[in-house]
Amino acid sequence: MIEESARRFCAELLDVHRLRLAETAAPRLTPEERQAMNRVWDAKVRDNPSFFDGPVLVCAGTRREGPDELTVSWVRTTYRHFALRRVPGCTSWLPSFFVAVLQPTDDGRLLVGRMSNSTAAPGRWQLPGGSLEPPEGDEPLDLAALHRHAARELIEETGIDTRAADLTFWNVTRAGNGSIGVLFRAPSLPETRLRERFKAMAAAERAQGREPELDDIALIHSTAQLPLLVGPHADYLEPIVRRYEVSGGDGTGVTGVSI
């Protein structure tokens, strides 16, 4: 059994067959850390009033219990917590816990999106997805909840309306800062439908006076095309695209994944 905390990693795929989720207590911040966090957060909100301090989950650590089983410990907090990353010398911050969706086209290309200027990572190319939110009331955080959240992120960011039950668990990724992402694969769709739905979603958001989270999409089939995406890339993107490329979209071959 190997315990892993939030330290610097190389972005990678973890190839798990069994995923366990366990809630744990948040680390206690010192008064100085809390003041610094609030100062950084308030400055970010002044720069971008679209930021909001809503509820979110973060990853408190991972634990390997065998070669293909992973336990992810998670904590309830708010988006303000991420400001701790910008506090020099702070070691109390925890990395993200998120879901992301691989959306293929009928000819096998993969959809990636560029984050808009209203987001925390403007210009960054990544998969559709986002940080997990705490379950409501007594609802558990389980694989079904992750499916529902992934489906919601997909329609909000791309306009693609896919049922949660039609998403397939694909893999688990760990980003360089220790963030953990649960990956799902959506059913393939024609390119024309993907682009029409994205265009309609973006137009509807702008008609409401909001900037869409993704301001552009691209369809790629290999890591050789990643340099054509101008701007920063999520560090987990390259290993995912490489695995997708060599596996023909089937991922790890994981079957019967449970939680």
Coordinates of C-alpha atoms in Angstrom, one line a residue:
M1 CA 0.0 0.0 0.0
I2 CA 1.6 3.3 -1.2
E3 CA 0.5 6.6 0.2
E4 CA 1.0 9.6 -2.1
S5 CA 0.4 13.3 -1.1
A6 CA 0.4 16.5 -3.2
R7 CA 3.9 16.7 -4.5
R8 CA 5.4 17.3 -8.0
F9 CA 4.7 14.5 -10.5
C10 CA 5.1 13.9 -14.2
A11 CA 1.6 14.0 -15.8
E12 CA 0.6 10.4 -16.4
L13 CA -2.2 7.8 -16.7
L14 CA -2.6 5.6 -13.6
D15 CA -4.3 2.6 -15.2
V16 CA -6.6 1.6 -12.4
H17 CA -9.4 -1.1 -12.5
R18 CA -10.9 -0.2 -9.2
L19 CA -11.5 3.3 -7.8
R20 CA -12.4 4.1 -4.2
L21 CA -13.4 7.5 -2.9
A22 CA -13.0 8.5 0.7
E23 CA -13.9 11.9 2.3
T24 CA -11.4 13.3 4.8
A25 CA -10.9 16.5 6.8
A26 CA -9.4 19.6 5.3
P27 CA -6.0 20.7 6.5
R28 CA -6.1 23.4 9.2
L29 CA -4.8 26.7 7.9
T30 CA -2.8 29.1 10.1
P31 CA -4.2 32.6 10.5
E32 CA -1.3 33.8 8.3
E33 CA -2.2 31.4 5.5
R34 CA -5.9 32.3 5.6
Q35 CA -5.1 36.0 5.4
A36 CA -2.7 35.4 2.5
M37 CA -5.3 33.2 0.7
N38 CA -8.0 35.8 1.1
R39 CA -5.7 38.5 -0.1
V40 CA -4.8 36.6 -3.3
W41 CA -8.4 35.6 -3.9
D42 CA -9.7 39.1 -3.5
A43 CA -7.1 40.4 -6.0
K44 CA -8.1 37.7 -8.5
V45 CA -11.8 38.6 -8.2
R46 CA -10.9 42.3 -8.8
D47 CA -9.1 41.2 -12.0
N48 CA -11.9 38.9 -13.1
P49 CA -15.3 39.5 -11.5
S50 CA -16.6 36.2 -13.0
F51 CA -14.7 34.2 -10.4
F52 CA -17.0 32.9 -7.7
D53 CA -16.3 31.2 -4.4
G54 CA -18.6 28.2 -4.8
P55 CA -18.2 24.7 -3.3
V56 CA -15.7 22.4 -4.8
L57 CA -13.8 19.2 -4.0
V58 CA -10.0 18.9 -3.9
C59 CA -7.7 15.9 -3.7
A60 CA -6.1 15.2 -0.3
G61 CA -4.0 12.3 -1.5
T62 CA -4.1 9.0 -3.3
R63 CA -3.2 5.5 -2.1
R64 CA -2.4 2.5 -4.2
E65 CA -3.8 -0.8 -2.8
G66 CA -2.4 -3.1 -5.3
P67 CA -1.3 -2.6 -8.9
D68 CA -4.7 -1.7 -10.3
E69 CA -6.7 -0.2 -7.4
L70 CA -6.6 3.4 -6.3
T71 CA -8.2 5.2 -3.3
V72 CA -8.6 9.0 -3.7
S73 CA -9.1 11.0 -0.5
W74 CA -11.2 14.1 -1.1
V75 CA -12.0 17.3 0.9
R76 CA -14.9 19.7 0.7
T77 CA -13.8 23.4 0.3
T78 CA -14.4 26.3 -1.9
Y79 CA -12.7 27.8 -5.0
R80 CA -10.9 30.3 -2.7
H81 CA -8.7 27.4 -1.6
F82 CA -6.9 27.4 -5.0
A83 CA -5.5 30.8 -4.2
L84 CA -3.1 29.1 -1.8
R85 CA -1.2 27.9 -4.8
R86 CA -0.1 31.5 -5.3
V87 CA 1.1 32.0 -1.8
P88 CA 4.9 31.7 -1.6
G89 CA 6.0 28.9 0.8
C90 CA 2.5 27.7 1.5
T91 CA 2.3 23.9 1.8
S92 CA -1.3 23.6 2.9
W93 CA -2.9 23.8 -0.6
L94 CA -4.5 20.7 -2.1
P95 CA -4.6 19.9 -5.8
S96 CA -7.8 19.6 -7.9
F97 CA -10.1 16.6 -8.2
F98 CA -11.8 16.7 -11.6
V99 CA -13.6 14.8 -14.4
A100 CA -12.8 15.1 -18.1
V101 CA -14.4 13.6 -21.2
L102 CA -12.9 12.2 -24.3
Q103 CA -15.3 13.1 -27.1
P104 CA -14.4 11.3 -30.4
T105 CA -15.6 11.9 -33.9
D106 CA -16.8 9.1 -36.1
D107 CA -13.4 9.1 -37.9
G108 CA -11.5 8.8 -34.6
R109 CA -10.4 12.3 -34.0
L110 CA -10.6 13.7 -30.4
L111 CA -12.2 17.0 -29.4
V112 CA -10.1 19.4 -27.3
G113 CA -11.1 22.9 -26.2
R114 CA -9.4 26.2 -25.5
M115 CA -10.3 27.9 -22.2
S116 CA -11.7 31.4 -22.6
N117 CA -10.4 34.6 -21.1
S118 CA -13.1 34.5 -18.4
T119 CA -11.6 31.3 -16.9
A120 CA -8.7 30.7 -14.5
A121 CA -6.6 29.3 -17.3
P122 CA -7.2 31.5 -20.3
G123 CA -5.9 30.1 -23.6
R124 CA -5.1 26.6 -22.3
W125 CA -6.1 23.6 -24.4
Q126 CA -7.6 20.7 -22.5
L127 CA -10.4 18.1 -22.6
P128 CA -13.9 19.2 -21.7
G129 CA -14.4 18.8 -17.9
G130 CA -14.0 20.6 -14.6
S131 CA -13.6 20.3 -10.9
L132 CA -15.9 18.1 -8.9
E133 CA -18.6 19.7 -6.6
P134 CA -19.6 18.2 -3.3
P135 CA -22.6 15.8 -3.3
E136 CA -25.9 17.3 -2.1
G137 CA -27.3 16.2 1.2
D138 CA -26.7 12.6 2.0
E139 CA -25.9 11.6 -1.6
P140 CA -22.7 9.6 -1.9
L141 CA -19.8 10.6 -4.1
D142 CA -19.6 7.5 -6.2
L143 CA -19.0 6.5 -9.8
A144 CA -22.6 7.3 -10.8
A145 CA -22.1 10.8 -9.4
L146 CA -18.9 11.2 -11.4
H147 CA -20.7 10.1 -14.6
R148 CA -23.4 12.7 -14.0
H149 CA -20.9 15.4 -13.4
A150 CA -18.9 14.5 -16.5
A151 CA -22.1 14.6 -18.6
R152 CA -23.0 18.1 -17.2
E153 CA -19.5 19.4 -17.9
L154 CA -19.7 18.1 -21.5
I155 CA -23.0 19.9 -22.3
E156 CA -22.0 23.1 -20.5
E157 CA -18.7 23.4 -22.3
T158 CA -19.5 22.0 -25.7
G159 CA -23.3 21.8 -26.1
I160 CA -23.1 18.0 -26.6
D161 CA -26.0 16.4 -24.7
T162 CA -24.9 12.9 -23.8
R163 CA -26.6 10.8 -21.1
A164 CA -24.5 10.0 -18.1
A165 CA -25.2 6.3 -18.6
D166 CA -23.7 6.5 -22.1
L167 CA -20.3 7.6 -20.8
T168 CA -17.7 4.9 -20.3
F169 CA -15.0 5.0 -17.6
W170 CA -11.7 5.3 -19.5
N171 CA -8.8 5.9 -17.1
V172 CA -7.5 8.1 -14.3
T173 CA -4.9 10.8 -14.9
R174 CA -2.6 12.6 -12.5
A175 CA -1.4 16.0 -13.5
G176 CA 2.0 17.4 -12.7
N177 CA 0.8 19.3 -9.6
G178 CA -0.9 16.1 -8.2
S179 CA -4.4 16.9 -9.4
I180 CA -6.4 13.8 -10.1
G181 CA -8.8 13.5 -13.0
V182 CA -11.3 10.7 -13.7
L183 CA -11.7 10.3 -17.5
F184 CA -14.7 9.2 -19.4
R185 CA -15.2 8.4 -23.1
A186 CA -18.3 9.6 -24.8
P187 CA -19.9 7.9 -27.8
S188 CA -18.5 9.0 -31.2
L189 CA -20.4 11.6 -33.1
P190 CA -20.1 13.2 -36.6
E191 CA -17.9 16.2 -36.9
T192 CA -20.7 18.3 -38.2
R193 CA -22.9 17.6 -35.2
L194 CA -20.0 18.4 -32.8
R195 CA -19.3 21.8 -34.4
E196 CA -23.0 22.7 -34.7
R197 CA -23.7 22.0 -31.0
F198 CA -20.6 23.9 -29.9
K199 CA -21.5 26.9 -32.1
A200 CA -25.1 26.9 -30.8
M201 CA -23.9 26.7 -27.2
A202 CA -21.4 29.5 -27.6
A203 CA -24.0 31.7 -29.3
A204 CA -26.5 31.1 -26.5
E205 CA -24.0 31.9 -23.8
R206 CA -23.0 35.2 -25.5
A207 CA -26.6 36.1 -26.0
Q208 CA -27.0 35.9 -22.2
G209 CA -24.0 38.2 -21.7
R210 CA -21.6 35.4 -20.7
E211 CA -18.4 34.2 -22.2
P212 CA -18.4 30.4 -22.8
E213 CA -15.8 28.4 -20.8
L214 CA -14.3 27.2 -24.1
D215 CA -13.9 29.7 -26.8
D216 CA -12.7 27.3 -29.5
I217 CA -12.4 23.6 -30.2
A218 CA -10.1 21.5 -32.3
L219 CA -10.2 17.9 -33.5
I220 CA -6.9 16.0 -33.3
H221 CA -5.9 12.4 -34.0
S222 CA -2.3 12.2 -32.6
T223 CA 0.3 13.8 -30.5
A224 CA 1.9 15.1 -33.7
Q225 CA -0.9 17.6 -33.9
L226 CA -0.6 19.0 -30.4
P227 CA 2.1 21.6 -31.5
L228 CA -0.6 23.0 -33.9
L229 CA -2.7 24.1 -30.9
V230 CA -1.3 27.6 -30.2
G231 CA -1.0 28.4 -26.5
P232 CA -0.5 26.4 -23.3
H233 CA -1.7 22.9 -22.9
A234 CA -2.9 21.1 -19.8
D235 CA 0.1 18.9 -18.9
Y236 CA -2.1 15.8 -18.8
L237 CA -3.2 16.2 -22.4
E238 CA -0.2 14.7 -24.1
P239 CA -0.2 11.3 -22.3
I240 CA -4.0 11.0 -22.8
V241 CA -3.7 11.7 -26.5
R242 CA -0.8 9.4 -26.9
R243 CA -2.7 6.5 -25.2
Y244 CA -5.8 7.3 -27.2
E245 CA -3.7 7.3 -30.4
V246 CA -2.0 3.9 -29.8
S247 CA -5.1 2.2 -28.5
G248 CA -7.5 3.3 -31.2
G249 CA -9.6 5.1 -28.6
D250 CA -10.1 2.1 -26.4
G251 CA -7.9 3.5 -23.6
T252 CA -6.5 0.9 -21.2
G253 CA -8.8 -1.9 -22.0
V254 CA -10.2 -1.6 -18.5
T255 CA -13.5 -3.5 -18.0
G256 CA -15.8 -3.9 -15.1
V257 CA -14.4 -0.9 -13.2
S258 CA -16.0 -0.5 -9.9
I259 CA -16.0 2.0 -7.0

